[in-house]
Amino acid sequence: METGTVRPNPRTQPHGPGGDGSRVYEDRWGATRRIVQMRPHLWRELEGEVDGGPVLEVGPGLRPTAPAAGSYFVETSAKAVQTLSRAGGRSVRAGDGHLPFRDRSFGAVLALEVLEHVEEDRRLLSEIARVLRPGGRAIISVPLHMALWTSTDVSCAHVRRYEPDEFLGKLREAGLRPERYEVRKARSHPVLAGMGSGLLRAMPTLSNWWLQNVVFAAHSGWHRRFGRLRWRDPAEPILRSSGGITVLATNASPDK
């Protein structure tokens, strides 16, 4: 992976963090300094497909999928930016759906479980396409179906869950052509979701420490050893039982 310097775009300077979820994110990433690489099985596959260009990950907090060292990160949380930078990440604090980089800077852009937090999701998708090289890869995941909305969505400062056609349509509208997708099943029972969100509200520091250092650390270890991707063609219908989707898309902009 190339780690050469990507110059900022002077017309798109970093904006301050915005949105009602800012306090949630500061509390979450202030609970620990541990970085946990999530979805290592996804990164193994993506790493072989990136054409040597730099990689940008949007909004990973302390759970990036790209390696912390050498990757570029955009985050609304000052604490996450500081921690990722100490680990060798090239991190900048920005918000409002803007990405403070020049056009066509990256060979791949990751935005995993991010769009559901963003009011102006079309703006962010447009920005992802803008900073992505023609033919570059975008990996984007979101939760599906508003019918599956629970108190966990509220605790996590989600703005929405997506309907499948709506999400794929927004990707195409931004110039990102879906190549394949993977789905996950809905996991949160409403009662368990209520208990979990209650603990997050009552004991945010302890709950977030436990999630980062125990739950997600174990989740990452399992995926590192046993994780397998089950990609589907975008022409295949997305099951109504799917709780979330990960899409690999290509920037369809012409190479000028």
Tab-separated table of C-alpha atoms in Angstrom:
chain	number	residue	atom	x	y	z
A	1	MET	CA	0.000	0.000	0.000
A	2	GLU	CA	1.382	3.397	-0.998
A	3	THR	CA	1.803	5.788	1.903
A	4	GLY	CA	2.957	8.926	0.081
A	5	THR	CA	1.654	12.260	1.233
A	6	VAL	CA	-1.840	13.251	0.129
A	7	ARG	CA	-2.136	17.033	-0.031
A	8	PRO	CA	-5.214	18.727	1.437
A	9	ASN	CA	-7.643	20.470	-0.864
A	10	PRO	CA	-7.399	24.208	-0.087
A	11	ARG	CA	-11.023	24.677	-1.209
A	12	THR	CA	-12.315	22.019	1.188
A	13	GLN	CA	-10.712	22.663	4.543
A	14	PRO	CA	-11.604	20.585	7.625
A	15	HIS	CA	-14.874	21.508	9.274
A	16	GLY	CA	-15.588	21.140	12.942
A	17	PRO	CA	-17.550	18.137	14.147
A	18	GLY	CA	-21.268	18.412	13.812
A	19	GLY	CA	-24.435	16.543	14.589
A	20	ASP	CA	-26.132	15.556	17.798
A	21	GLY	CA	-23.969	12.433	18.108
A	22	SER	CA	-20.693	14.290	18.745
A	23	ARG	CA	-20.902	13.874	22.523
A	24	VAL	CA	-21.659	10.159	22.089
A	25	TYR	CA	-18.483	9.653	20.065
A	26	GLU	CA	-16.261	11.595	22.469
A	27	ASP	CA	-17.583	9.530	25.378
A	28	ARG	CA	-17.087	6.314	23.434
A	29	TRP	CA	-13.499	6.880	22.365
A	30	GLY	CA	-12.512	8.550	25.624
A	31	ALA	CA	-13.175	5.290	27.453
A	32	THR	CA	-10.093	3.541	26.053
A	33	ARG	CA	-6.959	4.080	23.998
A	34	ARG	CA	-7.009	0.622	22.498
A	35	ILE	CA	-7.383	0.363	18.722
A	36	VAL	CA	-9.133	-2.784	17.498
A	37	GLN	CA	-8.906	-3.659	13.808
A	38	MET	CA	-12.378	-4.744	12.785
A	39	ARG	CA	-13.191	-6.940	9.787
A	40	PRO	CA	-9.607	-8.133	9.220
A	41	HIS	CA	-10.955	-10.711	6.748
A	42	LEU	CA	-12.444	-7.886	4.676
A	43	TRP	CA	-9.153	-5.992	4.691
A	44	ARG	CA	-7.246	-9.096	3.529
A	45	GLU	CA	-9.373	-9.183	0.389
A	46	LEU	CA	-9.435	-5.458	-0.233
A	47	GLU	CA	-5.679	-5.080	0.200
A	48	GLY	CA	-5.113	-7.299	-2.834
A	49	GLU	CA	-7.452	-5.190	-4.988
A	50	VAL	CA	-6.156	-1.700	-4.221
A	51	ASP	CA	-3.983	-0.482	-7.079
A	52	GLY	CA	-1.188	0.819	-4.874
A	53	GLY	CA	-2.987	4.059	-4.039
A	54	PRO	CA	-3.414	5.406	-0.512
A	55	VAL	CA	-6.394	4.245	1.529
A	56	LEU	CA	-8.820	6.545	3.357
A	57	GLU	CA	-11.223	5.370	6.042
A	58	VAL	CA	-14.070	7.639	7.083
A	59	GLY	CA	-15.376	7.641	10.650
A	60	PRO	CA	-13.760	4.483	12.046
A	61	GLY	CA	-13.377	5.693	15.622
A	62	LEU	CA	-10.943	3.278	17.268
A	63	ARG	CA	-12.257	0.345	15.234
A	64	PRO	CA	-10.685	0.829	11.809
A	65	THR	CA	-10.691	-1.824	9.133
A	66	ALA	CA	-7.620	-0.394	7.385
A	67	PRO	CA	-4.352	-0.739	9.333
A	68	ALA	CA	-3.861	2.221	11.645
A	69	ALA	CA	-0.256	2.790	10.585
A	70	GLY	CA	0.018	4.489	7.200
A	71	SER	CA	-3.686	4.815	6.399
A	72	TYR	CA	-5.605	8.086	6.203
A	73	PHE	CA	-8.547	8.724	8.522
A	74	VAL	CA	-11.288	11.340	8.830
A	75	GLU	CA	-13.055	11.503	12.183
A	76	THR	CA	-15.389	13.850	14.051
A	77	SER	CA	-13.911	12.800	17.416
A	78	ALA	CA	-10.790	14.628	18.596
A	79	LYS	CA	-9.951	11.708	20.889
A	80	ALA	CA	-10.117	9.209	18.040
A	81	VAL	CA	-7.966	11.453	15.821
A	82	GLN	CA	-5.314	11.743	18.532
A	83	THR	CA	-5.230	7.993	19.222
A	84	LEU	CA	-5.082	7.015	15.538
A	85	SER	CA	-2.323	9.574	14.940
A	86	ARG	CA	-0.243	8.153	17.791
A	87	ALA	CA	-0.541	4.745	16.115
A	88	GLY	CA	0.833	6.090	12.831
A	89	GLY	CA	-2.411	7.040	11.122
A	90	ARG	CA	-2.671	10.209	9.063
A	91	SER	CA	-5.747	11.552	10.764
A	92	VAL	CA	-7.762	14.724	10.418
A	93	ARG	CA	-10.793	15.979	12.285
A	94	ALA	CA	-13.639	16.916	9.968
A	95	GLY	CA	-17.407	16.740	9.788
A	96	ASP	CA	-20.490	17.923	7.932
A	97	GLY	CA	-19.953	15.325	5.210
A	98	HIS	CA	-16.816	17.028	3.849
A	99	LEU	CA	-13.548	15.216	3.096
A	100	PRO	CA	-10.623	17.679	3.188
A	101	PHE	CA	-8.592	16.118	0.362
A	102	ARG	CA	-7.973	16.847	-3.299
A	103	ASP	CA	-9.905	15.133	-6.062
A	104	ARG	CA	-8.835	11.584	-6.978
A	105	SER	CA	-6.415	11.200	-4.059
A	106	PHE	CA	-7.188	7.619	-3.001
A	107	GLY	CA	-7.181	4.134	-4.427
A	108	ALA	CA	-9.786	3.018	-1.897
A	109	VAL	CA	-12.192	4.671	0.530
A	110	LEU	CA	-13.858	2.793	3.399
A	111	ALA	CA	-16.976	4.017	5.221
A	112	LEU	CA	-18.208	1.174	7.396
A	113	GLU	CA	-21.257	1.807	9.594
A	114	VAL	CA	-20.918	5.552	9.018
A	115	LEU	CA	-23.650	6.789	6.658
A	116	GLU	CA	-26.436	6.006	9.131
A	117	HIS	CA	-24.901	8.635	11.459
A	118	VAL	CA	-24.803	11.388	8.831
A	119	GLU	CA	-27.699	13.742	8.085
A	120	GLU	CA	-26.338	14.689	4.643
A	121	ASP	CA	-25.526	11.196	3.435
A	122	ARG	CA	-25.729	12.149	-0.248
A	123	ARG	CA	-23.100	14.816	0.322
A	124	LEU	CA	-20.749	12.327	1.961
A	125	LEU	CA	-21.228	9.786	-0.840
A	126	SER	CA	-20.490	12.497	-3.383
A	127	GLU	CA	-17.333	13.392	-1.470
A	128	ILE	CA	-16.238	9.755	-1.384
A	129	ALA	CA	-16.618	9.553	-5.158
A	130	ARG	CA	-14.755	12.863	-5.585
A	131	VAL	CA	-11.628	11.831	-3.642
A	132	LEU	CA	-11.612	8.314	-5.129
A	133	ARG	CA	-9.576	7.637	-8.252
A	134	PRO	CA	-11.443	6.454	-11.363
A	135	GLY	CA	-11.791	2.693	-10.981
A	136	GLY	CA	-10.961	2.952	-7.273
A	137	ARG	CA	-12.784	0.868	-4.692
A	138	ALA	CA	-15.340	2.055	-2.150
A	139	ILE	CA	-16.356	-0.279	0.671
A	140	ILE	CA	-19.490	0.959	2.415
A	141	SER	CA	-21.705	-0.757	4.975
A	142	VAL	CA	-24.981	0.315	6.589
A	143	PRO	CA	-27.767	-1.197	8.703
A	144	LEU	CA	-30.919	-2.137	6.817
A	145	HIS	CA	-34.683	-1.752	7.261
A	146	MET	CA	-36.313	0.887	9.453
A	147	ALA	CA	-38.636	-1.890	10.616
A	148	LEU	CA	-35.641	-3.213	12.596
A	149	TRP	CA	-35.082	0.108	14.404
A	150	THR	CA	-34.419	-0.382	18.147
A	151	SER	CA	-33.192	1.622	21.112
A	152	THR	CA	-29.667	0.580	20.120
A	153	ASP	CA	-29.978	2.774	17.038
A	154	VAL	CA	-30.884	5.681	19.294
A	155	SER	CA	-27.988	5.005	21.687
A	156	CYS	CA	-25.568	4.852	18.763
A	157	ALA	CA	-26.806	8.208	17.395
A	158	HIS	CA	-28.145	6.704	14.176
A	159	VAL	CA	-30.151	8.991	11.918
A	160	ARG	CA	-31.695	6.183	9.861
A	161	ARG	CA	-31.561	2.608	8.721
A	162	TYR	CA	-31.673	2.070	4.952
A	163	GLU	CA	-33.996	0.237	2.645
A	164	PRO	CA	-31.907	-1.803	0.158
A	165	ASP	CA	-33.081	-0.099	-3.043
A	166	GLU	CA	-32.700	3.314	-1.436
A	167	PHE	CA	-29.088	2.596	-0.451
A	168	LEU	CA	-28.017	1.117	-3.788
A	169	GLY	CA	-29.739	3.994	-5.570
A	170	LYS	CA	-27.780	6.564	-3.558
A	171	LEU	CA	-24.517	4.808	-4.403
A	172	ARG	CA	-25.290	4.921	-8.117
A	173	GLU	CA	-26.444	8.529	-7.878
A	174	ALA	CA	-23.007	9.439	-6.481
A	175	GLY	CA	-21.220	7.657	-9.341
A	176	LEU	CA	-20.338	4.529	-7.363
A	177	ARG	CA	-21.188	1.327	-9.238
A	178	PRO	CA	-21.987	-1.640	-6.930
A	179	GLU	CA	-19.939	-4.686	-7.933
A	180	ARG	CA	-20.891	-7.128	-5.185
A	181	TYR	CA	-22.431	-7.170	-1.748
A	182	GLU	CA	-22.576	-9.182	1.454
A	183	VAL	CA	-25.381	-9.159	4.029
A	184	ARG	CA	-25.587	-9.918	7.719
A	185	LYS	CA	-28.575	-11.106	9.676
A	186	ALA	CA	-30.423	-8.972	12.186
A	187	ARG	CA	-29.049	-9.854	15.615
A	188	SER	CA	-30.491	-7.492	18.221
A	189	HIS	CA	-33.556	-8.759	20.064
A	190	PRO	CA	-35.585	-5.725	21.232
A	191	VAL	CA	-35.259	-6.702	24.911
A	192	LEU	CA	-31.494	-7.200	24.690
A	193	ALA	CA	-31.187	-3.987	22.685
A	194	GLY	CA	-33.039	-2.120	25.424
A	195	MET	CA	-30.782	-3.558	28.131
A	196	GLY	CA	-27.655	-2.677	26.164
A	197	SER	CA	-28.720	0.880	25.406
A	198	GLY	CA	-29.726	1.351	29.050
A	199	LEU	CA	-26.239	0.345	30.207
A	200	LEU	CA	-24.636	2.678	27.678
A	201	ARG	CA	-26.675	5.590	29.030
A	202	ALA	CA	-26.187	4.713	32.705
A	203	MET	CA	-22.485	3.753	32.573
A	204	PRO	CA	-21.030	5.038	29.292
A	205	THR	CA	-17.346	4.834	30.262
A	206	LEU	CA	-17.490	1.311	31.675
A	207	SER	CA	-19.803	0.043	28.931
A	208	ASN	CA	-17.654	1.430	26.135
A	209	TRP	CA	-14.467	0.098	27.752
A	210	TRP	CA	-16.050	-3.374	27.951
A	211	LEU	CA	-17.270	-3.235	24.360
A	212	GLN	CA	-13.902	-2.134	22.979
A	213	ASN	CA	-11.571	-4.296	25.059
A	214	VAL	CA	-13.652	-7.455	25.360
A	215	VAL	CA	-16.565	-7.697	22.929
A	216	PHE	CA	-15.062	-6.145	19.807
A	217	ALA	CA	-11.575	-7.474	20.526
A	218	ALA	CA	-13.017	-11.007	20.593
A	219	HIS	CA	-15.092	-10.276	17.488
A	220	SER	CA	-11.975	-9.125	15.630
A	221	GLY	CA	-10.012	-12.196	16.697
A	222	TRP	CA	-12.754	-14.517	15.502
A	223	HIS	CA	-12.928	-12.824	12.100
A	224	ARG	CA	-9.143	-12.830	11.772
A	225	ARG	CA	-9.089	-16.589	12.133
A	226	PHE	CA	-12.416	-17.787	10.756
A	227	GLY	CA	-13.946	-14.888	8.830
A	228	ARG	CA	-15.039	-15.561	5.264
A	229	LEU	CA	-16.759	-13.253	2.805
A	230	ARG	CA	-19.891	-14.436	0.998
A	231	TRP	CA	-20.271	-11.965	-1.829
A	232	ARG	CA	-23.392	-11.773	-3.981
A	233	ASP	CA	-24.088	-10.204	-7.328
A	234	PRO	CA	-25.915	-6.838	-7.028
A	235	ALA	CA	-28.605	-8.202	-9.354
A	236	GLU	CA	-29.603	-10.727	-6.678
A	237	PRO	CA	-32.452	-9.566	-4.425
A	238	ILE	CA	-31.522	-8.609	-0.875
A	239	LEU	CA	-33.337	-10.726	1.685
A	240	ARG	CA	-35.844	-8.985	3.948
A	241	SER	CA	-34.248	-10.742	6.920
A	242	SER	CA	-30.953	-8.932	6.324
A	243	GLY	CA	-29.984	-6.584	9.124
A	244	GLY	CA	-27.100	-4.922	7.321
A	245	ILE	CA	-25.185	-4.809	4.071
A	246	THR	CA	-21.599	-4.271	2.933
A	247	VAL	CA	-21.146	-3.164	-0.672
A	248	LEU	CA	-17.971	-3.103	-2.725
A	249	ALA	CA	-18.411	-0.423	-5.395
A	250	THR	CA	-16.203	1.036	-8.112
A	251	ASN	CA	-15.853	4.695	-8.930
A	252	ALA	CA	-17.435	4.856	-12.372
A	253	SER	CA	-16.146	8.357	-13.172
A	254	PRO	CA	-14.278	8.583	-16.496
A	255	ASP	CA	-10.495	8.652	-16.277
A	256	LYS	CA	-9.548	12.053	-17.642
